[in-house]
């Protein structure tokens, strides 16, 4: 009989690629993870992982079991949801991880909405970029992630996650008031090819959006300054340190002294925001009201 907790460990190892990283995500010791993997191999009668200089990878038998693992764990999430519904599920805590602008734009309004419509649900919010929040959901560190589509992100049909689209917003060009294009109604992205750039660090989903947009315009941006805080990005642009692309919602309420904000001429790069939960948990009586509240906040 295969134990479900060992399937969690197998999936964590597949996601994180090393025993040490999987152990950290699961709050276990590497020795405990190795022992559980060995026990799972005994239960199945197959070698499931191979260790190498760059970490571990699943064997063909391990890949077969991983496919079934996604289905089994999703079904267990559904079972927990139905049991919680049977027990009324009217009170409990849901943990949400989201990036800073997403917290301001949809999470905080959703928290206020839930305080009125579902006062028994307590929301705990953690600030985390999209590339960090999705692994946190998979590792059961949080229940819901509000994340941004990015290169390498799990696809909408990923068997581990259920996606709920929330909103999409364009990036605008932010240039110093002294910039040659400051008076333009719209900024052609290709005209910024020779400028120094300010932007998020690699790994931040917005970094991918900016780089891909510039590549589509025919150039690689020369990123001279890096910050994941858009207030810092705008401040550097106001100091004539370079140009930037910033999501429109991130500019709300910001001090824009020294810069001008202009839409992109043509197809603007877009930040697509979604909520994600472990597949099977989307109908949980505590999680479903949170997802509904996030949808409503996104509509507003």
C-alpha atoms as a printed R data frame, in Angstrom:
    type eleno elety resid chain resno       x      y       z
1   ATOM     1    CA   UNK     A     1   0.000  0.000   0.000
2   ATOM     2    CA   UNK     A     2   1.457  3.353  -1.070
3   ATOM     3    CA   UNK     A     3   1.314  6.081   1.587
4   ATOM     4    CA   UNK     A     4   0.051  9.459   0.392
5   ATOM     5    CA   UNK     A     5   2.597 11.409   2.445
6   ATOM     6    CA   UNK     A     6   5.362  9.679   0.485
7   ATOM     7    CA   UNK     A     7   3.724 10.830  -2.737
8   ATOM     8    CA   UNK     A     8   3.951 14.415  -1.433
9   ATOM     9    CA   UNK     A     9   7.672 13.847  -0.944
10  ATOM    10    CA   UNK     A    10   8.107 12.376  -4.430
11  ATOM    11    CA   UNK     A    11   6.416 15.401  -5.983
12  ATOM    12    CA   UNK     A    12   8.496 17.823  -3.921
13  ATOM    13    CA   UNK     A    13  11.694 16.107  -5.076
14  ATOM    14    CA   UNK     A    14  10.489 16.263  -8.690
15  ATOM    15    CA   UNK     A    15   9.667 19.972  -8.313
16  ATOM    16    CA   UNK     A    16  12.828 21.038  -6.475
17  ATOM    17    CA   UNK     A    17  15.321 18.679  -8.158
18  ATOM    18    CA   UNK     A    18  17.372 18.094  -5.015
19  ATOM    19    CA   UNK     A    19  16.699 16.228  -1.790
20  ATOM    20    CA   UNK     A    20  17.994 19.169   0.244
21  ATOM    21    CA   UNK     A    21  15.641 21.698  -1.401
22  ATOM    22    CA   UNK     A    22  12.671 19.339  -1.131
23  ATOM    23    CA   UNK     A    23  13.441 18.737   2.544
24  ATOM    24    CA   UNK     A    24  13.591 22.485   3.232
25  ATOM    25    CA   UNK     A    25  10.253 23.032   1.490
26  ATOM    26    CA   UNK     A    26   8.620 20.230   3.483
27  ATOM    27    CA   UNK     A    27  10.264 21.168   6.796
28  ATOM    28    CA   UNK     A    28  11.989 17.790   6.964
29  ATOM    29    CA   UNK     A    29  15.615 16.753   7.152
30  ATOM    30    CA   UNK     A    30  17.312 15.492   3.982
31  ATOM    31    CA   UNK     A    31  17.798 12.176   5.777
32  ATOM    32    CA   UNK     A    32  14.058 11.878   6.402
33  ATOM    33    CA   UNK     A    33  13.291 12.622   2.746
34  ATOM    34    CA   UNK     A    34  15.797 10.008   1.605
35  ATOM    35    CA   UNK     A    35  14.320  7.455   4.005
36  ATOM    36    CA   UNK     A    36  10.786  8.121   2.756
37  ATOM    37    CA   UNK     A    37  11.895  7.809  -0.860
38  ATOM    38    CA   UNK     A    38  13.576  4.508  -0.059
39  ATOM    39    CA   UNK     A    39  10.403  3.290   1.636
40  ATOM    40    CA   UNK     A    40   8.340  4.352  -1.390
41  ATOM    41    CA   UNK     A    41  10.677  2.415  -3.669
42  ATOM    42    CA   UNK     A    42  10.178 -0.636  -1.464
43  ATOM    43    CA   UNK     A    43   6.398 -0.195  -1.571
44  ATOM    44    CA   UNK     A    44   6.339  0.061  -5.363
45  ATOM    45    CA   UNK     A    45   9.121 -2.404  -6.101
46  ATOM    46    CA   UNK     A    46  10.769  0.085  -8.475
47  ATOM    47    CA   UNK     A    47  13.687  2.463  -8.424
48  ATOM    48    CA   UNK     A    48  12.069  5.902  -8.595
49  ATOM    49    CA   UNK     A    49  14.940  8.417  -8.423
50  ATOM    50    CA   UNK     A    50  18.503  8.623  -9.657
51  ATOM    51    CA   UNK     A    51  21.085 10.800  -7.941
52  ATOM    52    CA   UNK     A    52  23.696 12.701  -9.882
53  ATOM    53    CA   UNK     A    53  26.148 15.582  -9.550
54  ATOM    54    CA   UNK     A    54  23.396 18.117 -10.312
55  ATOM    55    CA   UNK     A    55  20.790 16.619  -7.973
56  ATOM    56    CA   UNK     A    56  18.163 13.955  -8.507
57  ATOM    57    CA   UNK     A    57  15.882 13.081 -11.384
58  ATOM    58    CA   UNK     A    58  13.024 10.657 -11.671
59  ATOM    59    CA   UNK     A    59  13.461  7.324 -13.408
60  ATOM    60    CA   UNK     A    60  10.866  6.272 -16.015
61  ATOM    61    CA   UNK     A    61   9.069  4.388 -13.235
62  ATOM    62    CA   UNK     A    62   9.223  7.513 -11.103
63  ATOM    63    CA   UNK     A    63   7.694  9.597 -13.909
64  ATOM    64    CA   UNK     A    64   4.837  7.104 -14.226
65  ATOM    65    CA   UNK     A    65   4.173  7.273 -10.493
66  ATOM    66    CA   UNK     A    66   4.399 11.094 -10.556
67  ATOM    67    CA   UNK     A    67   1.601 11.261 -13.136
68  ATOM    68    CA   UNK     A    68  -0.622  9.200 -10.829
69  ATOM    69    CA   UNK     A    69   0.579 11.264  -7.858
70  ATOM    70    CA   UNK     A    70  -0.917 14.447  -9.338
71  ATOM    71    CA   UNK     A    71  -4.293 12.705  -9.718
72  ATOM    72    CA   UNK     A    72  -4.174 11.084  -6.272
73  ATOM    73    CA   UNK     A    73  -3.240 14.287  -4.437
74  ATOM    74    CA   UNK     A    74  -5.876 16.282  -6.328
75  ATOM    75    CA   UNK     A    75  -8.483 13.695  -5.331
76  ATOM    76    CA   UNK     A    76  -7.354 13.911  -1.696
77  ATOM    77    CA   UNK     A    77  -7.789 17.693  -1.861
78  ATOM    78    CA   UNK     A    78 -11.341 17.130  -3.145
79  ATOM    79    CA   UNK     A    79 -12.008 14.667  -0.336
80  ATOM    80    CA   UNK     A    80 -10.832 17.212   2.240
81  ATOM    81    CA   UNK     A    81 -13.043 19.841   0.598
82  ATOM    82    CA   UNK     A    82 -16.133 17.620   0.766
83  ATOM    83    CA   UNK     A    83 -15.443 16.637   4.372
84  ATOM    84    CA   UNK     A    84 -14.988 20.287   5.295
85  ATOM    85    CA   UNK     A    85 -18.267 21.087   3.549
86  ATOM    86    CA   UNK     A    86 -19.950 18.281   5.462
87  ATOM    87    CA   UNK     A    87 -18.659 19.831   8.681
88  ATOM    88    CA   UNK     A    88 -20.006 23.215   7.460
89  ATOM    89    CA   UNK     A    89 -16.594 24.728   6.740
90  ATOM    90    CA   UNK     A    90 -17.757 28.113   7.887
91  ATOM    91    CA   UNK     A    91 -14.692 28.999   9.966
92  ATOM    92    CA   UNK     A    92 -10.967 28.619   9.501
93  ATOM    93    CA   UNK     A    93  -7.783 30.230   8.220
94  ATOM    94    CA   UNK     A    94  -6.719 30.594   4.583
95  ATOM    95    CA   UNK     A    95  -3.188 31.740   3.794
96  ATOM    96    CA   UNK     A    96  -2.677 33.835   0.639
97  ATOM    97    CA   UNK     A    97   0.702 34.646  -0.922
98  ATOM    98    CA   UNK     A    98   0.768 37.551  -3.386
99  ATOM    99    CA   UNK     A    99   3.096 40.172  -4.868
100 ATOM   100    CA   UNK     A   100   2.863 43.684  -3.426
101 ATOM   101    CA   UNK     A   101   0.709 45.302  -6.128
102 ATOM   102    CA   UNK     A   102  -1.586 42.287  -6.185
103 ATOM   103    CA   UNK     A   103  -2.058 42.655  -2.434
104 ATOM   104    CA   UNK     A   104  -3.082 46.279  -2.847
105 ATOM   105    CA   UNK     A   105  -5.245 45.757  -5.926
106 ATOM   106    CA   UNK     A   106  -7.186 42.548  -5.182
107 ATOM   107    CA   UNK     A   107  -6.107 40.809  -1.960
108 ATOM   108    CA   UNK     A   108  -6.794 43.667   0.465
109 ATOM   109    CA   UNK     A   109 -10.216 44.430  -1.082
110 ATOM   110    CA   UNK     A   110 -11.000 40.693  -0.953
111 ATOM   111    CA   UNK     A   111 -10.088 40.602   2.747
112 ATOM   112    CA   UNK     A   112 -12.461 43.516   3.399
113 ATOM   113    CA   UNK     A   113 -15.225 41.820   1.383
114 ATOM   114    CA   UNK     A   114 -14.801 38.534   3.280
115 ATOM   115    CA   UNK     A   115 -14.947 40.329   6.636
116 ATOM   116    CA   UNK     A   116 -18.527 41.214   5.699
117 ATOM   117    CA   UNK     A   117 -19.659 38.129   3.775
118 ATOM   118    CA   UNK     A   118 -17.749 35.319   5.552
119 ATOM   119    CA   UNK     A   119 -16.574 36.601   8.962
120 ATOM   120    CA   UNK     A   120 -15.590 33.096  10.052
121 ATOM   121    CA   UNK     A   121 -12.815 32.951   7.446
122 ATOM   122    CA   UNK     A   122  -9.532 34.441   8.658
123 ATOM   123    CA   UNK     A   123  -7.079 35.478   5.936
124 ATOM   124    CA   UNK     A   124  -3.329 35.498   6.471
125 ATOM   125    CA   UNK     A   125  -1.391 37.366   3.764
126 ATOM   126    CA   UNK     A   126   2.259 36.888   2.816
127 ATOM   127    CA   UNK     A   127   4.198 39.085   0.399
128 ATOM   128    CA   UNK     A   128   5.808 36.867  -2.258
129 ATOM   129    CA   UNK     A   129   6.580 37.248  -5.950
130 ATOM   130    CA   UNK     A   130   4.778 34.931  -8.363
131 ATOM   131    CA   UNK     A   131   7.790 32.734  -8.986
132 ATOM   132    CA   UNK     A   132   7.950 32.077  -5.218
133 ATOM   133    CA   UNK     A   133   4.232 31.892  -4.400
134 ATOM   134    CA   UNK     A   134   3.402 29.020  -6.751
135 ATOM   135    CA   UNK     A   135   5.980 26.655  -5.191
136 ATOM   136    CA   UNK     A   136   4.655 27.724  -1.787
137 ATOM   137    CA   UNK     A   137   1.195 26.463  -2.802
138 ATOM   138    CA   UNK     A   138   2.591 23.184  -4.111
139 ATOM   139    CA   UNK     A   139   4.624 22.694  -0.940
140 ATOM   140    CA   UNK     A   140   1.494 23.378   1.166
141 ATOM   141    CA   UNK     A   141   3.074 26.411   2.813
142 ATOM   142    CA   UNK     A   142   0.121 28.567   1.673
143 ATOM   143    CA   UNK     A   143  -3.349 27.813   0.341
144 ATOM   144    CA   UNK     A   144  -3.696 30.421  -2.427
145 ATOM   145    CA   UNK     A   145  -1.174 32.223  -4.635
146 ATOM   146    CA   UNK     A   146  -1.878 35.432  -6.535
147 ATOM   147    CA   UNK     A   147   0.750 35.302  -9.242
148 ATOM   148    CA   UNK     A   148   1.789 36.653 -12.637
149 ATOM   149    CA   UNK     A   149   2.254 34.611 -15.791
150 ATOM   150    CA   UNK     A   150   5.944 34.302 -16.541
151 ATOM   151    CA   UNK     A   151   8.326 32.289 -18.653
152 ATOM   152    CA   UNK     A   152   8.641 28.855 -17.066
153 ATOM   153    CA   UNK     A   153   5.522 29.193 -14.888
154 ATOM   154    CA   UNK     A   154   3.260 26.129 -14.551
155 ATOM   155    CA   UNK     A   155   0.761 26.123 -17.420
156 ATOM   156    CA   UNK     A   156  -2.967 26.640 -16.899
157 ATOM   157    CA   UNK     A   157  -3.537 22.904 -17.472
158 ATOM   158    CA   UNK     A   158  -0.834 21.836 -14.995
159 ATOM   159    CA   UNK     A   159  -2.200 18.761 -13.174
160 ATOM   160    CA   UNK     A   160  -0.951 20.089  -9.821
161 ATOM   161    CA   UNK     A   161  -2.676 23.481  -9.853
162 ATOM   162    CA   UNK     A   162  -6.061 25.024 -10.598
163 ATOM   163    CA   UNK     A   163  -5.820 28.511 -12.181
164 ATOM   164    CA   UNK     A   164  -8.354 31.315 -11.728
165 ATOM   165    CA   UNK     A   165  -7.763 34.287 -14.103
166 ATOM   166    CA   UNK     A   166  -8.094 37.635 -12.295
167 ATOM   167    CA   UNK     A   167  -7.017 40.559 -14.492
168 ATOM   168    CA   UNK     A   168  -4.587 41.748 -17.129
169 ATOM   169    CA   UNK     A   169  -2.931 45.154 -17.304
170 ATOM   170    CA   UNK     A   170  -0.509 46.865 -19.690
171 ATOM   171    CA   UNK     A   171   2.971 48.122 -18.916
172 ATOM   172    CA   UNK     A   172   3.584 51.814 -19.566
173 ATOM   173    CA   UNK     A   173   6.857 53.486 -20.491
174 ATOM   174    CA   UNK     A   174   8.382 55.629 -17.734
175 ATOM   175    CA   UNK     A   175  10.998 58.102 -18.994
176 ATOM   176    CA   UNK     A   176  12.679 61.185 -17.469
177 ATOM   177    CA   UNK     A   177  11.024 64.538 -18.194
178 ATOM   178    CA   UNK     A   178  14.211 65.459 -20.081
179 ATOM   179    CA   UNK     A   179  13.986 62.412 -22.367
180 ATOM   180    CA   UNK     A   180  13.760 62.999 -26.113
181 ATOM   181    CA   UNK     A   181  10.399 61.131 -26.203
182 ATOM   182    CA   UNK     A   182   8.877 62.881 -23.184
183 ATOM   183    CA   UNK     A   183   6.482 64.852 -25.410
184 ATOM   184    CA   UNK     A   184   5.357 61.866 -27.486
185 ATOM   185    CA   UNK     A   185   1.756 60.717 -27.027
186 ATOM   186    CA   UNK     A   186   2.890 57.084 -27.295
187 ATOM   187    CA   UNK     A   187   6.375 55.608 -27.045
188 ATOM   188    CA   UNK     A   188   7.613 53.178 -29.728
189 ATOM   189    CA   UNK     A   189   9.490 50.549 -27.752
190 ATOM   190    CA   UNK     A   190  12.175 50.144 -30.422
191 ATOM   191    CA   UNK     A   191  13.107 53.842 -29.944
192 ATOM   192    CA   UNK     A   192  14.371 52.939 -26.439
193 ATOM   193    CA   UNK     A   193  16.859 50.354 -27.687
194 ATOM   194    CA   UNK     A   194  19.945 52.487 -26.987
195 ATOM   195    CA   UNK     A   195  18.807 53.821 -23.605
196 ATOM   196    CA   UNK     A   196  20.010 52.507 -20.255
197 ATOM   197    CA   UNK     A   197  17.221 50.536 -18.557
198 ATOM   198    CA   UNK     A   198  15.934 50.144 -15.019
199 ATOM   199    CA   UNK     A   199  14.000 47.010 -14.143
200 ATOM   200    CA   UNK     A   200  13.319 44.077 -11.833
201 ATOM   201    CA   UNK     A   201  15.884 41.407 -11.112
202 ATOM   202    CA   UNK     A   202  15.977 38.207 -13.185
203 ATOM   203    CA   UNK     A   203  13.566 35.741 -11.611
204 ATOM   204    CA   UNK     A   204  10.932 38.395 -11.035
205 ATOM   205    CA   UNK     A   205   8.033 37.663 -13.449
206 ATOM   206    CA   UNK     A   206   7.988 41.323 -14.540
207 ATOM   207    CA   UNK     A   207  11.625 41.000 -15.633
208 ATOM   208    CA   UNK     A   208  10.536 38.357 -18.145
209 ATOM   209    CA   UNK     A   209   7.708 40.557 -19.449
210 ATOM   210    CA   UNK     A   210  10.085 43.490 -20.010
211 ATOM   211    CA   UNK     A   211  12.806 41.408 -21.662
212 ATOM   212    CA   UNK     A   212  10.377 39.550 -23.932
213 ATOM   213    CA   UNK     A   213   8.735 42.829 -24.996
214 ATOM   214    CA   UNK     A   214  12.108 44.339 -25.875
215 ATOM   215    CA   UNK     A   215  13.156 41.196 -27.732
216 ATOM   216    CA   UNK     A   216   9.926 41.387 -29.745
217 ATOM   217    CA   UNK     A   217  10.848 44.986 -30.597
218 ATOM   218    CA   UNK     A   218  14.217 43.785 -31.870
219 ATOM   219    CA   UNK     A   219  16.678 44.515 -29.067
220 ATOM   220    CA   UNK     A   220  18.008 43.376 -25.714
221 ATOM   221    CA   UNK     A   221  17.481 45.992 -22.984
222 ATOM   222    CA   UNK     A   222  20.699 47.255 -21.384
223 ATOM   223    CA   UNK     A   223  19.690 46.844 -17.741
224 ATOM   224    CA   UNK     A   224  22.008 49.078 -15.740
225 ATOM   225    CA   UNK     A   225  19.926 49.355 -12.562
226 ATOM   226    CA   UNK     A   226  17.857 46.652 -10.865
227 ATOM   227    CA   UNK     A   227  15.136 46.799  -8.226
228 ATOM   228    CA   UNK     A   228  11.991 44.767  -7.539
229 ATOM   229    CA   UNK     A   229  10.416 47.865  -5.948
230 ATOM   230    CA   UNK     A   230   8.717 49.953  -8.648
231 ATOM   231    CA   UNK     A   231   8.931 53.057  -6.448
232 ATOM   232    CA   UNK     A   232  12.706 52.719  -6.636
233 ATOM   233    CA   UNK     A   233  12.500 52.137 -10.398
234 ATOM   234    CA   UNK     A   234  10.508 55.361 -10.880
235 ATOM   235    CA   UNK     A   235  12.822 57.289  -8.548
236 ATOM   236    CA   UNK     A   236  15.831 56.229 -10.611
237 ATOM   237    CA   UNK     A   237  14.072 57.244 -13.826
238 ATOM   238    CA   UNK     A   238  13.325 60.659 -12.282
239 ATOM   239    CA   UNK     A   239  17.067 60.961 -11.591
240 ATOM   240    CA   UNK     A   240  17.663 60.494 -15.339
241 ATOM   241    CA   UNK     A   241  19.304 57.099 -14.710
242 ATOM   242    CA   UNK     A   242  17.377 55.337 -17.463
243 ATOM   243    CA   UNK     A   243  13.994 54.270 -18.805
244 ATOM   244    CA   UNK     A   244  11.614 51.585 -17.606
245 ATOM   245    CA   UNK     A   245   8.423 49.649 -18.237
246 ATOM   246    CA   UNK     A   246   6.112 49.553 -15.218
247 ATOM   247    CA   UNK     A   247   2.706 47.861 -14.769
248 ATOM   248    CA   UNK     A   248  -0.011 50.508 -14.853
249 ATOM   249    CA   UNK     A   249  -1.488 49.618 -11.450
250 ATOM   250    CA   UNK     A   250   1.933 49.884  -9.786
251 ATOM   251    CA   UNK     A   251   2.008 53.581 -10.724
252 ATOM   252    CA   UNK     A   252  -1.198 54.440  -8.867
253 ATOM   253    CA   UNK     A   253  -0.620 56.924  -6.067
254 ATOM   254    CA   UNK     A   254   3.112 57.093  -6.800
255 ATOM   255    CA   UNK     A   255   5.151 60.307  -6.826
256 ATOM   256    CA   UNK     A   256   5.806 60.831 -10.547
257 ATOM   257    CA   UNK     A   257   7.778 64.063 -10.181
258 ATOM   258    CA   UNK     A   258  10.588 64.079 -12.703
259 ATOM   259    CA   UNK     A   259   9.138 61.450 -15.037
260 ATOM   260    CA   UNK     A   260   6.460 61.135 -17.681
261 ATOM   261    CA   UNK     A   261   4.345 58.038 -18.175
262 ATOM   262    CA   UNK     A   262   3.311 57.133 -21.703
263 ATOM   263    CA   UNK     A   263   1.500 54.141 -23.241
264 ATOM   264    CA   UNK     A   264   3.452 51.940 -25.634
265 ATOM   265    CA   UNK     A   265   2.871 52.499 -29.338
266 ATOM   266    CA   UNK     A   266   1.450 49.234 -30.685
267 ATOM   267    CA   UNK     A   267   0.910 46.050 -28.719
268 ATOM   268    CA   UNK     A   268   1.828 46.813 -25.118
269 ATOM   269    CA   UNK     A   269   3.474 44.187 -22.922
270 ATOM   270    CA   UNK     A   270   0.895 42.849 -20.495
271 ATOM   271    CA   UNK     A   271   0.953 41.473 -16.966
272 ATOM   272    CA   UNK     A   272  -1.601 38.662 -16.612
273 ATOM   273    CA   UNK     A   273  -2.543 37.943 -13.019
274 ATOM   274    CA   UNK     A   274  -4.210 34.791 -11.731
275 ATOM   275    CA   UNK     A   275  -4.938 32.961  -8.502
276 ATOM   276    CA   UNK     A   276  -3.772 29.377  -8.069
277 ATOM   277    CA   UNK     A   277  -4.614 26.631  -5.600
278 ATOM   278    CA   UNK     A   278  -3.716 22.976  -5.432
279 ATOM   279    CA   UNK     A   279  -5.887 21.112  -7.916
280 ATOM   280    CA   UNK     A   280  -8.885 19.672  -6.144
281 ATOM   281    CA   UNK     A   281  -8.915 22.393  -3.458
282 ATOM   282    CA   UNK     A   282 -10.774 24.986  -5.546
283 ATOM   283    CA   UNK     A   283 -14.149 23.783  -4.168
284 ATOM   284    CA   UNK     A   284 -13.032 23.720  -0.525
285 ATOM   285    CA   UNK     A   285 -15.643 25.657   1.501
286 ATOM   286    CA   UNK     A   286 -12.945 27.896   2.977
287 ATOM   287    CA   UNK     A   287 -11.013 28.452  -0.247
288 ATOM   288    CA   UNK     A   288 -13.935 28.909  -2.671
289 ATOM   289    CA   UNK     A   289 -15.195 32.114  -0.947
290 ATOM   290    CA   UNK     A   290 -11.635 33.510  -1.080
291 ATOM   291    CA   UNK     A   291 -11.397 32.836  -4.807
292 ATOM   292    CA   UNK     A   292 -14.824 34.398  -5.347
293 ATOM   293    CA   UNK     A   293 -13.789 37.482  -3.364
294 ATOM   294    CA   UNK     A   294 -10.586 37.804  -5.418
295 ATOM   295    CA   UNK     A   295 -12.633 37.582  -8.649
296 ATOM   296    CA   UNK     A   296 -15.000 40.283  -7.430
297 ATOM   297    CA   UNK     A   297 -12.130 42.565  -6.391
298 ATOM   298    CA   UNK     A   298 -10.495 42.070  -9.807
299 ATOM   299    CA   UNK     A   299 -13.751 43.065 -11.575
300 ATOM   300    CA   UNK     A   300 -13.905 46.308  -9.592
